[in-house]
Coordinates of C-alpha atoms in Angstrom, one line a residue:
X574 CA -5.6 40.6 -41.1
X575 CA -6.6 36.9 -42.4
X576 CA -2.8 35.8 -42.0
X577 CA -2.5 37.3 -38.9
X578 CA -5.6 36.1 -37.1
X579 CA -4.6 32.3 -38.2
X580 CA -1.1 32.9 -37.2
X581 CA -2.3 33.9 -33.7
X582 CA -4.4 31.2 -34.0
X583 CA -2.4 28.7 -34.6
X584 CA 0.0 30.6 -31.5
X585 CA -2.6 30.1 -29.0
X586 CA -3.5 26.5 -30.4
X587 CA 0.3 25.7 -29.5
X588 CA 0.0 27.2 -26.0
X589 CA -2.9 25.2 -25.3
X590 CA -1.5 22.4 -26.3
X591 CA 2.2 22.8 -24.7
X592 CA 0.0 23.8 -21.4
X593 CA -2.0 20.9 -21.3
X594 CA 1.0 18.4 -22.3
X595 CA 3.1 19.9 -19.6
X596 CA -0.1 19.5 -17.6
X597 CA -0.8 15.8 -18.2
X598 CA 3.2 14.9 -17.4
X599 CA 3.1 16.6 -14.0
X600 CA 3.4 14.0 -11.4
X601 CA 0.1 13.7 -9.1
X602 CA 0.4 14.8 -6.4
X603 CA -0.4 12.4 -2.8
X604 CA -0.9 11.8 0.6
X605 CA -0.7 8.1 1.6
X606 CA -2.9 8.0 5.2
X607 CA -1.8 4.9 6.6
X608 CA -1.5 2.1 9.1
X609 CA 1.6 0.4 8.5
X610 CA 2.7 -2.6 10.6
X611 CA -0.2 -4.4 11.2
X612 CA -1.3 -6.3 7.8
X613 CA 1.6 -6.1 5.0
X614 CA -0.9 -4.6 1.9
X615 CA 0.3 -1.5 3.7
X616 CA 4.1 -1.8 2.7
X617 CA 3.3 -3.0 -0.7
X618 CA 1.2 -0.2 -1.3
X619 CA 3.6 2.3 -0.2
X620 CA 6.4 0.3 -2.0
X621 CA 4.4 0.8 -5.4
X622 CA 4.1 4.4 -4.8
X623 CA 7.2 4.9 -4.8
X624 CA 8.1 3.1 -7.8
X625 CA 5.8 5.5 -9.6
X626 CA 7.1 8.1 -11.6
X627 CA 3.6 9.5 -11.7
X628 CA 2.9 9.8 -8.3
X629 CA 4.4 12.9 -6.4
X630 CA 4.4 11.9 -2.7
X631 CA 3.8 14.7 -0.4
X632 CA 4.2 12.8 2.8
X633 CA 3.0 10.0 4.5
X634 CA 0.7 9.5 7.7
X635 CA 0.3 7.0 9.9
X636 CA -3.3 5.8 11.6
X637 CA -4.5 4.3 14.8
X638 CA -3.1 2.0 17.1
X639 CA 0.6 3.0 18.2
X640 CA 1.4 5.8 15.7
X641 CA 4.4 6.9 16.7
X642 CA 5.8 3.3 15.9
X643 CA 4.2 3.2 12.7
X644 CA 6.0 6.2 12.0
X645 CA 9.0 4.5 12.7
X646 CA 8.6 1.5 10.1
X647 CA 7.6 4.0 7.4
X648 CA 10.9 6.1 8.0
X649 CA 13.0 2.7 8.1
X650 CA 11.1 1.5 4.8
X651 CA 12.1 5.0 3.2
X652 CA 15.5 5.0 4.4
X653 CA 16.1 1.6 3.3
X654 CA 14.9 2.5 0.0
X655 CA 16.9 5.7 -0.3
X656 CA 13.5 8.6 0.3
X657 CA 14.1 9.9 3.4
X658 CA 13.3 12.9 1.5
X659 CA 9.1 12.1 2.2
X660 CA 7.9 13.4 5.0
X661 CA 6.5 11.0 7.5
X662 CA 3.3 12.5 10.1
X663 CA 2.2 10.3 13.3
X664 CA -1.6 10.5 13.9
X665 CA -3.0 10.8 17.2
X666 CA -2.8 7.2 19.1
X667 CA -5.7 4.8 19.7
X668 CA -6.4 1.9 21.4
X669 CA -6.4 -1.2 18.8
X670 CA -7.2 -4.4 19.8
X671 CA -4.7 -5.9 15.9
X672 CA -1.4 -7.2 16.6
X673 CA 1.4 -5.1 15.5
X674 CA 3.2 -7.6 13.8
X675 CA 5.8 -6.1 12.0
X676 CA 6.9 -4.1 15.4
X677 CA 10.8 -5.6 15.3
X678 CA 11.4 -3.8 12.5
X679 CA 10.3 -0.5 13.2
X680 CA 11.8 -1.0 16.9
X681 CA 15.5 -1.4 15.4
X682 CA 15.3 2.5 14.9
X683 CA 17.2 2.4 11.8
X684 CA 16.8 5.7 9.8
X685 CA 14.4 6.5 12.7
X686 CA 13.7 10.3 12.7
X687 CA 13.8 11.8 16.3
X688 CA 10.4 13.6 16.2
X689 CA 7.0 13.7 13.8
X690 CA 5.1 16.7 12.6
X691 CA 1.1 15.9 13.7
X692 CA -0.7 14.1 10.9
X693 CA -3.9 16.5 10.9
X694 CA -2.1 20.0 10.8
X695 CA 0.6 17.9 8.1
X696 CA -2.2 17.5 5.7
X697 CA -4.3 20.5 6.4
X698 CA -0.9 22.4 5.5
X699 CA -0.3 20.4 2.3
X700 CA -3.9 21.1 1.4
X701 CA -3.5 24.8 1.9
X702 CA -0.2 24.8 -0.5
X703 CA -1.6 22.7 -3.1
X704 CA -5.9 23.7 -2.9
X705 CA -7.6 21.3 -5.3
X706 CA -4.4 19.6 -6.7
X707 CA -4.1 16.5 -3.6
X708 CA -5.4 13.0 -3.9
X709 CA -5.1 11.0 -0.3
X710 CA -4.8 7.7 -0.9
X711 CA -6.6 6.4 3.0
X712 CA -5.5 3.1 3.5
X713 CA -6.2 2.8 7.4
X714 CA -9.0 3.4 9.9
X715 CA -10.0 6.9 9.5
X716 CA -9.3 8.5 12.4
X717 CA -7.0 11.0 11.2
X718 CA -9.8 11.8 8.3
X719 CA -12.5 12.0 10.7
X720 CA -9.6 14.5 12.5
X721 CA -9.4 16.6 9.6
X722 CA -12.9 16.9 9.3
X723 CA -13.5 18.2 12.2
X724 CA -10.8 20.7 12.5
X725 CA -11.3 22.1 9.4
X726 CA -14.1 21.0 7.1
X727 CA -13.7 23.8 4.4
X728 CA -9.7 22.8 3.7
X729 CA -10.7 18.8 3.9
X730 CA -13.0 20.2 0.9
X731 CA -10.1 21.5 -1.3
X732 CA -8.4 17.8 -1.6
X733 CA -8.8 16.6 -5.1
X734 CA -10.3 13.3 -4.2
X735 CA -9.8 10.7 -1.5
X736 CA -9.2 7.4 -3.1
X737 CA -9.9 4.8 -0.1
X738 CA -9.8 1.1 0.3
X739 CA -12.7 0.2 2.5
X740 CA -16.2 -0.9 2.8
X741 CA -18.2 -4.0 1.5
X742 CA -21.0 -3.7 -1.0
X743 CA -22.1 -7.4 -2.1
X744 CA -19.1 -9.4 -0.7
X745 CA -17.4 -10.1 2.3
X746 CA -14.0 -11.2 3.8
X747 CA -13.4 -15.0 2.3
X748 CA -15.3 -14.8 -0.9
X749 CA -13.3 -14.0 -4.4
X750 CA -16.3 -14.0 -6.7
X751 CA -16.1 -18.0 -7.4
X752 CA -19.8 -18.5 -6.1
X753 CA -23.0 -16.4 -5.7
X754 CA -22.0 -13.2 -3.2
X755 CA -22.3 -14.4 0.5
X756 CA -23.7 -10.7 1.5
X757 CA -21.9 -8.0 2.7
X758 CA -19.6 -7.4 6.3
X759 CA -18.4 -4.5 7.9
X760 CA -15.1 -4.0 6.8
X761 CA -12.1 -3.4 9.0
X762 CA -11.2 0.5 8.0
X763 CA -14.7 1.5 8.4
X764 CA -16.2 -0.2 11.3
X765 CA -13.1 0.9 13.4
X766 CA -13.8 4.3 13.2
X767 CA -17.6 4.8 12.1
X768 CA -18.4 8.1 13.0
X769 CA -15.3 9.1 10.7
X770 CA -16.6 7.2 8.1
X771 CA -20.1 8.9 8.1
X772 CA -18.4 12.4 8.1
X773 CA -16.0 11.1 5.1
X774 CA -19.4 10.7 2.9
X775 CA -21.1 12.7 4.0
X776 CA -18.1 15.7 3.5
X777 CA -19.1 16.9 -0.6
X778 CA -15.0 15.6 -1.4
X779 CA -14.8 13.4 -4.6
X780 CA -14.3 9.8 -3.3
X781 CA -12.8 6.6 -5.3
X782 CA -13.8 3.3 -3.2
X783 CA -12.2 -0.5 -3.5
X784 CA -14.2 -2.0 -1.4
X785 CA -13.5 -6.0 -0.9
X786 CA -15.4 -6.6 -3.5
X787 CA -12.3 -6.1 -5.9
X788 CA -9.4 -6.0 -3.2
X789 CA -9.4 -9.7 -2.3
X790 CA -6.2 -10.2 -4.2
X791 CA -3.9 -12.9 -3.1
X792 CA -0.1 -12.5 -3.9
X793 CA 0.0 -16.0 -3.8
X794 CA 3.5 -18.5 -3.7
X795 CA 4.0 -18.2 -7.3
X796 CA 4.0 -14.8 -7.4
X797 CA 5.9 -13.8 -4.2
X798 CA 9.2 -15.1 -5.2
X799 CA 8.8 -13.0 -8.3
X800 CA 9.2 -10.4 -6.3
X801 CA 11.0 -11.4 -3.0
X802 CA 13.9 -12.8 -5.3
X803 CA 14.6 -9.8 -6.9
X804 CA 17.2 -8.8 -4.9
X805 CA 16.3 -4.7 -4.6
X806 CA 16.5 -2.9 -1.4
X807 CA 12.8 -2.2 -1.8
X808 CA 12.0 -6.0 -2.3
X809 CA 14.6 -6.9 0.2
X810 CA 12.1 -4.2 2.6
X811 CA 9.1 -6.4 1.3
X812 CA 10.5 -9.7 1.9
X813 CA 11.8 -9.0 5.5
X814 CA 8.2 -7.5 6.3
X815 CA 6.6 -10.4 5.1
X816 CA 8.3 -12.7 7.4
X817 CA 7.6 -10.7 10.3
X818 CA 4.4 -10.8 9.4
X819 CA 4.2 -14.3 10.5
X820 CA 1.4 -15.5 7.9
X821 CA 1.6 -17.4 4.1
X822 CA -0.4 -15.5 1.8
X823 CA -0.8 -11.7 1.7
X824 CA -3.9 -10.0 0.7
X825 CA -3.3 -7.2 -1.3
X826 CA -6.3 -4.9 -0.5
X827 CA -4.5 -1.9 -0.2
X828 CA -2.2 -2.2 -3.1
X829 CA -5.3 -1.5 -5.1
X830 CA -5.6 2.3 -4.5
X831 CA -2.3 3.0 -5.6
X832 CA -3.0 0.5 -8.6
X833 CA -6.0 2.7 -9.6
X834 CA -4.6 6.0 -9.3
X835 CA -1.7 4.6 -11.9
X836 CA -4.3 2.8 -13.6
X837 CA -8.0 3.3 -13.3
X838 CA -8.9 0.4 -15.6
X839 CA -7.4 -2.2 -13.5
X840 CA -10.8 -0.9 -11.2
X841 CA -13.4 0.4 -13.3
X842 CA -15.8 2.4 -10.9
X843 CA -19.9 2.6 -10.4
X844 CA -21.0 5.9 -9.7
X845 CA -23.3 4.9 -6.1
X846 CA -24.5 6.6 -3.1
X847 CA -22.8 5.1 0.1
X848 CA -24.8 5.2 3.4
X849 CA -22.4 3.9 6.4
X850 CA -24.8 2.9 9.2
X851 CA -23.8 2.4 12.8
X852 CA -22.4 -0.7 12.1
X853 CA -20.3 -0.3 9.8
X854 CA -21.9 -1.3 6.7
X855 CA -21.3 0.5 3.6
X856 CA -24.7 0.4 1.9
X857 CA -25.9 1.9 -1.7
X858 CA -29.2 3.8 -1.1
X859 CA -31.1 6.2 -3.2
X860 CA -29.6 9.7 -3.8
X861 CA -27.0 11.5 -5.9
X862 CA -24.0 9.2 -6.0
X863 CA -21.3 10.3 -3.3
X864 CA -18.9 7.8 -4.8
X865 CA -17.6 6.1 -7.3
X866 CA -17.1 1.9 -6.6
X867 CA -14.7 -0.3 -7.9
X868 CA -17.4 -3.7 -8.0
X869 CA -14.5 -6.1 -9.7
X870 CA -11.2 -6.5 -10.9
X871 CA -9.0 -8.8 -12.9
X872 CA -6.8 -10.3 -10.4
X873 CA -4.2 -11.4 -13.1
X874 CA -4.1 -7.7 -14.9
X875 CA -3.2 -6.0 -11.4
X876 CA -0.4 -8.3 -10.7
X877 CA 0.8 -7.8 -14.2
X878 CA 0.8 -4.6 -13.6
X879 CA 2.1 -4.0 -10.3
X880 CA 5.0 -6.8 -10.0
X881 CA 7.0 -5.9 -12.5
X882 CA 6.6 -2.2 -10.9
X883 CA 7.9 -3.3 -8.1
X884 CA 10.5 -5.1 -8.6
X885 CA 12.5 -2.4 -10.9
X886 CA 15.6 -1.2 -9.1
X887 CA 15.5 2.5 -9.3
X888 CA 13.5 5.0 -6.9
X889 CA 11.7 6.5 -9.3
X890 CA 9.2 8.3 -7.5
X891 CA 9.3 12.2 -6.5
X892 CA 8.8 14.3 -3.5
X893 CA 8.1 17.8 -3.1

């Protein structure tokens, strides 16, 4: 009875094990919510998802302003790159005041698909098919989580964590840590949609927040020919983004989410409790911690990690 209680041990020991091996490999899985076109951290940020083995991309959505054109850039930058396979969701449209700049390219209508599922019924469908298994990587205003939210509060609750660049705790727009912290500003994904934010924090969902604080990081001109050299259809994407973009040195707030996911100690997180006020501010207050705050980075570690990513010529990403 000895033998054959250690035999069936050692059975179930190897089941275990085999489960939680094949459980550690499984790509995870994500929703990239999204306003593409505006700023270009939103490209690059998609564009390092999909060089990501580990990432499964359910689909992508697209956030305030002109969404329906937003849409159209993200299915140009997946056909380009070979994944029309993701599925691409258009938000409902706002009124934005930012400048579309990358609008030429989304307007050429290559790869452009003729219609859009909605983003909110999209990802409440996804969350029904996949209940606590879906990070949503928010990297726009928050309208379309705000949206969800409200339509159905107890699905929103069954995402496995929203992972969100946004907010300001002790810096602002303009300072990178090389002097005393200037205070904090509203930052743009939160203060153009407040209410949204409030019902985000306040909604019980595990979030993961880079804040400016750590997402000030500057692909700079010795870094961008690394990448817009490399001759790849995604980099070719990149480069032709960047021009119509019109400015000299991206910011790559956005990148940041998808960096953590792949990498949580490029970010190491503070466990806090986020209050947004009517302003926009993002402020740590008493209570049990709501989030969990990336305060720094290593600027040099991230692009270490995520250029060489990026610039690999294969699609390596999957889809459901």
């Amino acid at each position: 009875m000895y033998l054959l209680s250690k035999i069936y041990s050692c059975i179930l020991c190897g089941l275990l094990l085999t489960s939680v091996c094949q459980a550690q490999s499984s790509p995870e899985k994500i929703i990239i919510d999204t306003d593409i076109g505006d700023d270009v951290d939103d490209a690059f940020a998609v564009a390092l998802a999909l060089q990501s083995p580990e990432l499964q991309i359910l689909g992508i959505s697209t956030t305030f302003g002109d969404t329906e054109l937003r849409a159209k850039l993200t299915d140009r930058l997946l056909g380009e790159t070979g994944r029309q396979d993701i599925p691409v969701a258009a938000g409902a449209p706002t009124s934005s005041k930012s400048s579309f700049t990358q609008r030429h390219y989304a307007e050429a209508g290559r790869f452009a698909k003729p219609s859009h599922p909605q983003s909110t019924d999209f990802i409440l469908d996804q969350i029904r098919r996949n209940p606590g298994q879906i990070t949503l990587v928010a990297i726009g205003p928050l309208v379309n989580v705000g949206a969800l939210i409200d339509k159905d509060a107890e699905t929103f609750r069954k995402l496995r964590r929203v992972v969100l660049m946004g907010g300001s705790i002790a810096r602002r727009y303009g300072d990178m840590g090389y002097a005393p912290p200037r205070g904090p500003e509203p930052e743009w994904n939160i203060k153009n949609d407040i209410p949204s934010a409030q019902k985000l924090f306040a909604s019980g969902v595990p979030i993961f927040m880079m804040p400016l604080d750590s997402t000030q990081l500057k692909l700079d001109e010795v870094k961008r020919p690394l990448i817009f050299q490399a001759g790849t259809p995604l980099t070719d994407a990149l480069t032709l983004l960047y021009h119509q973009w019109g400015q000299q040195t991206p910011t790559l707030f956005d990148v940041m989410t998808v960096a953590y996911i792949l990498n949580p100690k490029l970010c190491p997180v503070t466990p806090m409790h986020i209050s947004v006020d009517d302003q926009g501010f993002t402020r740590p207050t008493p209570g049990t911690p709501n989030a969990q705050v990336c305060l720094d980075s290593d600027p040099e570690a991230f692009f270490r990690f995520i250029i060489p990513r990026i610039n690999t010529n294969n699609h390596a990403s999957t889809s459901n």
